[in-house]
Amino acid sequence: GLTSRRGGDRLIAEGHVAVNGVVVRSPATLADPDTDAITVHGRPLPASEPAQYLLLNKPRGYVTTLSDPQGRPVVADLVRAGARLYPVGRLDADVEGALLLTNDGPLTHRLLHPRYALPRVYEAHVQGRVPRADLDRWRRGVLLEDGPAKPAAVEIVESGARASRLRLTFAEGRKHEVKRYCEALGHRVLRLSRIAFGPVVLGALQPGAWRRLTAREVTALRAAVAAPGAPRQ
């Protein structure tokens, strides 16, 4: 509850954290908060807050941060949960949809780690007609400037003369990946929404609204990123 994961790394590297009276400078240092005396700036680490897990339907125009030096609206303005929660990954300001927020740092790290290839499902309104005959081309993948990109699934929801709507599933969180993928295939994205993050589905949640995850959803998230052979809680 003191800072973000990156901020915590910085506090450690700068020598502001001590374990049992010994200053540590490596974020890889192991410590047990139940048995070890951990201090930050000479003060005991506060007791951990109960873990909270929220789903927000992020509206367009909001930045996925807790504060913004440019004064833009941030997702923290929309959530009043009584605890400092952090977004799980990012959505561009002009992208809307499913965004998880939590204070469970270890789970956040796993959810974003490429090792677990957690699927993200998007609905993309793109310019121009995408005929069903083109589906094989959309499923084949393309080469972007930062390497190959290939969706786990693609389907056409609507195909019109001026615009089409597609549902694409990607298992990576690369920057602007969906937009760049569509543009590489000749269709500029007009509107983009994430409708599912792993097993958590946006459903009928309205833009700007949020809800707490159910116990079943939290269990499903943990199971989706459980290490092979590890017990699923």
mmCIF file of C-alpha atoms in Angstrom:
data_model
loop_
_atom_site.group_PDB
_atom_site.id
_atom_site.type_symbol
_atom_site.label_atom_id
_atom_site.label_comp_id
_atom_site.label_asym_id
_atom_site.label_seq_id
_atom_site.Cartn_x
_atom_site.Cartn_y
_atom_site.Cartn_z
ATOM 1 C CA GLY A 1 0.000 0.000 0.000
ATOM 2 C CA LEU A 2 2.977 2.351 0.004
ATOM 3 C CA THR A 3 3.737 2.564 -3.686
ATOM 4 C CA SER A 4 3.637 0.739 -6.996
ATOM 5 C CA ARG A 5 5.803 -2.282 -7.793
ATOM 6 C CA ARG A 6 8.225 -0.082 -9.753
ATOM 7 C CA GLY A 7 8.236 2.472 -6.944
ATOM 8 C CA GLY A 8 9.021 -0.296 -4.469
ATOM 9 C CA ASP A 9 11.978 -1.411 -6.577
ATOM 10 C CA ARG A 10 13.229 2.185 -6.538
ATOM 11 C CA LEU A 11 12.911 2.474 -2.750
ATOM 12 C CA ILE A 12 14.949 -0.720 -2.348
ATOM 13 C CA ALA A 13 17.627 0.307 -4.860
ATOM 14 C CA GLU A 14 18.046 3.675 -3.124
ATOM 15 C CA GLY A 15 18.597 2.012 0.260
ATOM 16 C CA HIS A 16 15.376 3.065 1.975
ATOM 17 C CA VAL A 17 14.326 -0.491 2.922
ATOM 18 C CA ALA A 18 15.796 -2.609 5.715
ATOM 19 C CA VAL A 19 15.110 -6.199 6.785
ATOM 20 C CA ASN A 20 15.885 -6.994 10.426
ATOM 21 C CA GLY A 21 17.915 -3.798 10.634
ATOM 22 C CA VAL A 22 20.027 -4.515 7.546
ATOM 23 C CA VAL A 23 19.593 -2.272 4.503
ATOM 24 C CA VAL A 24 18.851 -4.271 1.341
ATOM 25 C CA ARG A 25 19.375 -3.038 -2.198
ATOM 26 C CA SER A 26 18.187 -5.990 -4.264
ATOM 27 C CA PRO A 27 14.486 -6.399 -5.121
ATOM 28 C CA ALA A 28 15.166 -10.160 -5.202
ATOM 29 C CA THR A 29 15.765 -10.224 -1.431
ATOM 30 C CA LEU A 30 13.410 -12.659 0.281
ATOM 31 C CA ALA A 31 11.623 -11.603 3.456
ATOM 32 C CA ASP A 32 8.630 -12.862 5.411
ATOM 33 C CA PRO A 33 6.406 -10.017 6.676
ATOM 34 C CA ASP A 34 5.112 -12.318 9.436
ATOM 35 C CA THR A 35 8.518 -13.060 10.954
ATOM 36 C CA ASP A 36 10.958 -10.411 9.648
ATOM 37 C CA ALA A 37 11.088 -6.755 10.722
ATOM 38 C CA ILE A 38 10.758 -4.744 7.500
ATOM 39 C CA THR A 39 11.162 -0.967 7.635
ATOM 40 C CA VAL A 40 10.817 1.754 4.998
ATOM 41 C CA HIS A 41 12.474 5.100 5.765
ATOM 42 C CA GLY A 42 13.095 3.696 9.248
ATOM 43 C CA ARG A 43 9.420 3.019 9.924
ATOM 44 C CA PRO A 44 7.811 -0.428 10.175
ATOM 45 C CA LEU A 45 6.025 -1.601 7.058
ATOM 46 C CA PRO A 46 2.261 -1.128 7.546
ATOM 47 C CA ALA A 47 0.116 -4.204 7.859
ATOM 48 C CA SER A 48 -1.087 -5.510 4.541
ATOM 49 C CA GLU A 49 -4.524 -4.403 3.415
ATOM 50 C CA PRO A 50 -7.045 -7.127 2.593
ATOM 51 C CA ALA A 51 -6.775 -8.084 -1.067
ATOM 52 C CA GLN A 52 -9.398 -6.470 -3.287
ATOM 53 C CA TYR A 53 -10.243 -7.255 -6.898
ATOM 54 C CA LEU A 54 -12.338 -4.952 -9.085
ATOM 55 C CA LEU A 55 -13.513 -4.827 -12.679
ATOM 56 C CA LEU A 56 -13.935 -1.393 -14.266
ATOM 57 C CA ASN A 57 -15.464 -0.608 -17.628
ATOM 58 C CA LYS A 58 -12.943 2.073 -18.545
ATOM 59 C CA PRO A 59 -14.478 4.819 -20.685
ATOM 60 C CA ARG A 60 -12.611 6.450 -23.525
ATOM 61 C CA GLY A 61 -10.657 9.525 -22.540
ATOM 62 C CA TYR A 62 -9.355 8.122 -19.246
ATOM 63 C CA VAL A 63 -5.685 7.364 -18.644
ATOM 64 C CA THR A 64 -4.788 4.050 -16.999
ATOM 65 C CA THR A 65 -2.809 5.544 -14.118
ATOM 66 C CA LEU A 66 -3.533 6.723 -10.591
ATOM 67 C CA SER A 67 -2.397 10.287 -11.328
ATOM 68 C CA ASP A 68 -1.439 12.237 -14.417
ATOM 69 C CA PRO A 69 0.939 15.229 -14.532
ATOM 70 C CA GLN A 70 -0.943 16.569 -17.559
ATOM 71 C CA GLY A 71 -4.187 16.741 -15.606
ATOM 72 C CA ARG A 72 -6.050 14.210 -17.752
ATOM 73 C CA PRO A 73 -8.845 12.111 -16.204
ATOM 74 C CA VAL A 74 -7.483 8.919 -14.631
ATOM 75 C CA VAL A 75 -9.161 5.616 -13.804
ATOM 76 C CA ALA A 76 -8.591 6.225 -10.087
ATOM 77 C CA ASP A 77 -11.195 9.015 -10.351
ATOM 78 C CA LEU A 78 -13.840 6.407 -11.139
ATOM 79 C CA VAL A 79 -13.162 3.904 -8.339
ATOM 80 C CA ARG A 80 -13.822 4.504 -4.650
ATOM 81 C CA ALA A 81 -13.042 1.189 -2.987
ATOM 82 C CA GLY A 82 -11.490 2.352 0.275
ATOM 83 C CA ALA A 83 -8.020 1.063 -0.659
ATOM 84 C CA ARG A 84 -5.208 1.999 -3.005
ATOM 85 C CA LEU A 85 -5.696 -0.257 -6.011
ATOM 86 C CA TYR A 86 -3.515 -0.507 -9.098
ATOM 87 C CA PRO A 87 -4.542 -1.213 -12.700
ATOM 88 C CA VAL A 88 -3.572 -4.612 -14.068
ATOM 89 C CA GLY A 89 -1.827 -3.522 -17.257
ATOM 90 C CA ARG A 90 -2.924 -0.604 -19.397
ATOM 91 C CA LEU A 91 -5.538 0.457 -21.898
ATOM 92 C CA ASP A 92 -4.843 3.410 -24.189
ATOM 93 C CA ALA A 93 -6.786 6.590 -23.436
ATOM 94 C CA ASP A 94 -8.949 6.062 -26.536
ATOM 95 C CA VAL A 95 -9.632 2.385 -25.704
ATOM 96 C CA GLU A 96 -12.516 1.367 -23.471
ATOM 97 C CA GLY A 97 -13.540 -1.797 -21.704
ATOM 98 C CA ALA A 98 -12.462 -4.368 -19.151
ATOM 99 C CA LEU A 99 -9.765 -3.207 -16.746
ATOM 100 C CA LEU A 100 -8.913 -5.045 -13.544
ATOM 101 C CA LEU A 101 -7.694 -3.168 -10.464
ATOM 102 C CA THR A 102 -6.240 -4.821 -7.379
ATOM 103 C CA ASN A 103 -3.749 -4.488 -4.539
ATOM 104 C CA ASP A 104 -2.625 -8.104 -5.020
ATOM 105 C CA GLY A 105 0.857 -7.492 -6.434
ATOM 106 C CA PRO A 106 1.950 -11.132 -6.938
ATOM 107 C CA LEU A 107 -1.221 -11.980 -8.857
ATOM 108 C CA THR A 108 -0.869 -8.837 -10.991
ATOM 109 C CA HIS A 109 2.671 -9.851 -11.893
ATOM 110 C CA ARG A 110 1.501 -13.290 -13.042
ATOM 111 C CA LEU A 111 -1.478 -11.969 -14.966
ATOM 112 C CA LEU A 112 0.812 -9.725 -17.033
ATOM 113 C CA HIS A 113 3.688 -12.183 -17.471
ATOM 114 C CA PRO A 114 4.013 -13.458 -21.079
ATOM 115 C CA ARG A 115 4.679 -16.963 -19.738
ATOM 116 C CA TYR A 116 1.004 -17.472 -18.926
ATOM 117 C CA ALA A 117 -0.333 -16.078 -22.228
ATOM 118 C CA LEU A 118 -3.536 -14.827 -20.635
ATOM 119 C CA PRO A 119 -6.074 -14.161 -23.418
ATOM 120 C CA ARG A 120 -7.479 -10.665 -23.915
ATOM 121 C CA VAL A 121 -10.591 -10.389 -26.073
ATOM 122 C CA TYR A 122 -11.264 -7.169 -28.023
ATOM 123 C CA GLU A 123 -14.025 -5.861 -30.233
ATOM 124 C CA ALA A 124 -12.611 -3.650 -32.961
ATOM 125 C CA HIS A 125 -14.689 -1.407 -35.201
ATOM 126 C CA VAL A 126 -12.533 -0.976 -38.282
ATOM 127 C CA GLN A 127 -12.778 1.125 -41.404
ATOM 128 C CA GLY A 128 -13.937 -0.614 -44.553
ATOM 129 C CA ARG A 129 -15.520 -3.937 -45.346
ATOM 130 C CA VAL A 130 -13.914 -7.141 -44.054
ATOM 131 C CA PRO A 131 -15.445 -9.995 -46.048
ATOM 132 C CA ARG A 132 -15.607 -13.463 -44.528
ATOM 133 C CA ALA A 133 -13.363 -14.660 -47.330
ATOM 134 C CA ASP A 134 -10.576 -12.640 -45.645
ATOM 135 C CA LEU A 135 -10.772 -14.491 -42.335
ATOM 136 C CA ASP A 136 -7.914 -16.834 -43.201
ATOM 137 C CA ARG A 137 -5.692 -13.808 -43.837
ATOM 138 C CA TRP A 138 -6.688 -12.274 -40.494
ATOM 139 C CA ARG A 139 -5.975 -15.539 -38.670
ATOM 140 C CA ARG A 140 -2.630 -16.105 -40.367
ATOM 141 C CA GLY A 141 -0.799 -13.313 -38.566
ATOM 142 C CA VAL A 142 1.447 -10.487 -39.713
ATOM 143 C CA LEU A 143 4.942 -9.209 -39.074
ATOM 144 C CA LEU A 144 4.957 -5.985 -37.065
ATOM 145 C CA GLU A 145 7.982 -3.788 -36.376
ATOM 146 C CA ASP A 146 8.520 -5.517 -33.011
ATOM 147 C CA GLY A 147 8.049 -9.070 -34.307
ATOM 148 C CA PRO A 148 5.363 -11.473 -35.512
ATOM 149 C CA ALA A 149 1.812 -11.014 -34.252
ATOM 150 C CA LYS A 150 -0.929 -13.595 -34.493
ATOM 151 C CA PRO A 151 -4.300 -13.608 -32.750
ATOM 152 C CA ALA A 152 -5.461 -16.710 -30.933
ATOM 153 C CA ALA A 153 -8.882 -16.230 -32.537
ATOM 154 C CA VAL A 154 -10.654 -13.895 -34.980
ATOM 155 C CA GLU A 155 -14.311 -13.673 -35.919
ATOM 156 C CA ILE A 156 -16.371 -11.173 -37.859
ATOM 157 C CA VAL A 157 -19.311 -9.821 -35.885
ATOM 158 C CA GLU A 158 -20.566 -7.406 -38.547
ATOM 159 C CA SER A 159 -19.394 -6.635 -42.060
ATOM 160 C CA GLY A 160 -20.619 -3.422 -43.662
ATOM 161 C CA ALA A 161 -19.697 -1.426 -46.715
ATOM 162 C CA ARG A 162 -18.036 1.367 -44.726
ATOM 163 C CA ALA A 163 -17.096 -0.348 -41.479
ATOM 164 C CA SER A 164 -16.849 -3.772 -39.903
ATOM 165 C CA ARG A 165 -16.742 -5.139 -36.372
ATOM 166 C CA LEU A 166 -14.408 -7.947 -35.439
ATOM 167 C CA ARG A 167 -13.694 -9.892 -32.256
ATOM 168 C CA LEU A 168 -9.998 -10.631 -31.790
ATOM 169 C CA THR A 169 -8.235 -12.564 -29.039
ATOM 170 C CA PHE A 170 -4.583 -11.887 -28.258
ATOM 171 C CA ALA A 171 -2.471 -13.541 -25.580
ATOM 172 C CA GLU A 172 0.060 -10.720 -25.288
ATOM 173 C CA GLY A 173 -0.071 -7.198 -23.938
ATOM 174 C CA ARG A 174 2.111 -5.535 -26.574
ATOM 175 C CA LYS A 175 1.720 -1.810 -27.048
ATOM 176 C CA HIS A 176 -1.037 -0.862 -29.531
ATOM 177 C CA GLU A 177 -0.964 -4.470 -30.796
ATOM 178 C CA VAL A 178 -4.600 -4.703 -31.875
ATOM 179 C CA LYS A 179 -4.531 -1.333 -33.643
ATOM 180 C CA ARG A 180 -1.266 -2.119 -35.395
ATOM 181 C CA TYR A 181 -2.491 -5.556 -36.399
ATOM 182 C CA CYS A 182 -5.654 -4.219 -38.017
ATOM 183 C CA GLU A 183 -3.779 -1.436 -39.785
ATOM 184 C CA ALA A 184 -1.240 -3.933 -41.143
ATOM 185 C CA LEU A 185 -4.169 -5.688 -42.808
ATOM 186 C CA GLY A 186 -5.415 -2.426 -44.319
ATOM 187 C CA HIS A 187 -8.156 -1.483 -41.857
ATOM 188 C CA ARG A 188 -7.802 1.476 -39.494
ATOM 189 C CA VAL A 189 -9.384 1.015 -36.067
ATOM 190 C CA LEU A 190 -12.249 3.430 -35.446
ATOM 191 C CA ARG A 191 -13.155 2.194 -31.971
ATOM 192 C CA LEU A 192 -11.657 -0.447 -29.718
ATOM 193 C CA SER A 193 -13.043 -2.128 -26.608
ATOM 194 C CA ARG A 194 -11.694 -4.958 -24.472
ATOM 195 C CA ILE A 195 -14.566 -7.234 -23.541
ATOM 196 C CA ALA A 196 -12.722 -9.896 -21.555
ATOM 197 C CA PHE A 197 -9.483 -10.231 -19.609
ATOM 198 C CA GLY A 198 -8.721 -13.899 -19.105
ATOM 199 C CA PRO A 199 -11.773 -15.562 -17.527
ATOM 200 C CA VAL A 200 -13.297 -12.209 -16.457
ATOM 201 C CA VAL A 201 -15.942 -10.952 -18.894
ATOM 202 C CA LEU A 202 -17.150 -7.341 -19.080
ATOM 203 C CA GLY A 203 -20.763 -8.287 -19.669
ATOM 204 C CA ALA A 204 -23.385 -5.563 -19.178
ATOM 205 C CA LEU A 205 -21.221 -3.313 -16.987
ATOM 206 C CA GLN A 206 -21.734 0.274 -18.174
ATOM 207 C CA PRO A 207 -18.868 2.636 -19.118
ATOM 208 C CA GLY A 208 -17.470 4.247 -15.984
ATOM 209 C CA ALA A 209 -19.070 1.665 -13.683
ATOM 210 C CA TRP A 210 -17.185 -0.915 -11.633
ATOM 211 C CA ARG A 211 -17.921 -3.979 -9.548
ATOM 212 C CA ARG A 212 -16.060 -6.338 -7.259
ATOM 213 C CA LEU A 213 -15.007 -9.670 -8.699
ATOM 214 C CA THR A 214 -16.819 -12.708 -7.402
ATOM 215 C CA ALA A 215 -14.913 -15.363 -5.467
ATOM 216 C CA ARG A 216 -15.319 -17.644 -8.484
ATOM 217 C CA GLU A 217 -13.736 -15.059 -10.796
ATOM 218 C CA VAL A 218 -10.768 -14.555 -8.463
ATOM 219 C CA THR A 219 -10.281 -18.324 -8.275
ATOM 220 C CA ALA A 220 -10.450 -18.553 -12.073
ATOM 221 C CA LEU A 221 -7.818 -15.820 -12.449
ATOM 222 C CA ARG A 222 -5.480 -17.596 -10.060
ATOM 223 C CA ALA A 223 -6.032 -20.893 -11.835
ATOM 224 C CA ALA A 224 -5.290 -19.291 -15.217
ATOM 225 C CA VAL A 225 -1.807 -18.292 -14.056
ATOM 226 C CA ALA A 226 -1.014 -21.169 -11.732
ATOM 227 C CA ALA A 227 2.449 -22.647 -12.191
ATOM 228 C CA PRO A 228 2.427 -26.146 -13.739
ATOM 229 C CA GLY A 229 1.908 -28.701 -11.018
ATOM 230 C CA ALA A 230 1.122 -26.052 -8.378
ATOM 231 C CA PRO A 231 -2.043 -26.468 -6.256
ATOM 232 C CA ARG A 232 -4.880 -24.201 -7.384
ATOM 233 C CA GLN A 233 -6.465 -22.173 -4.606
#
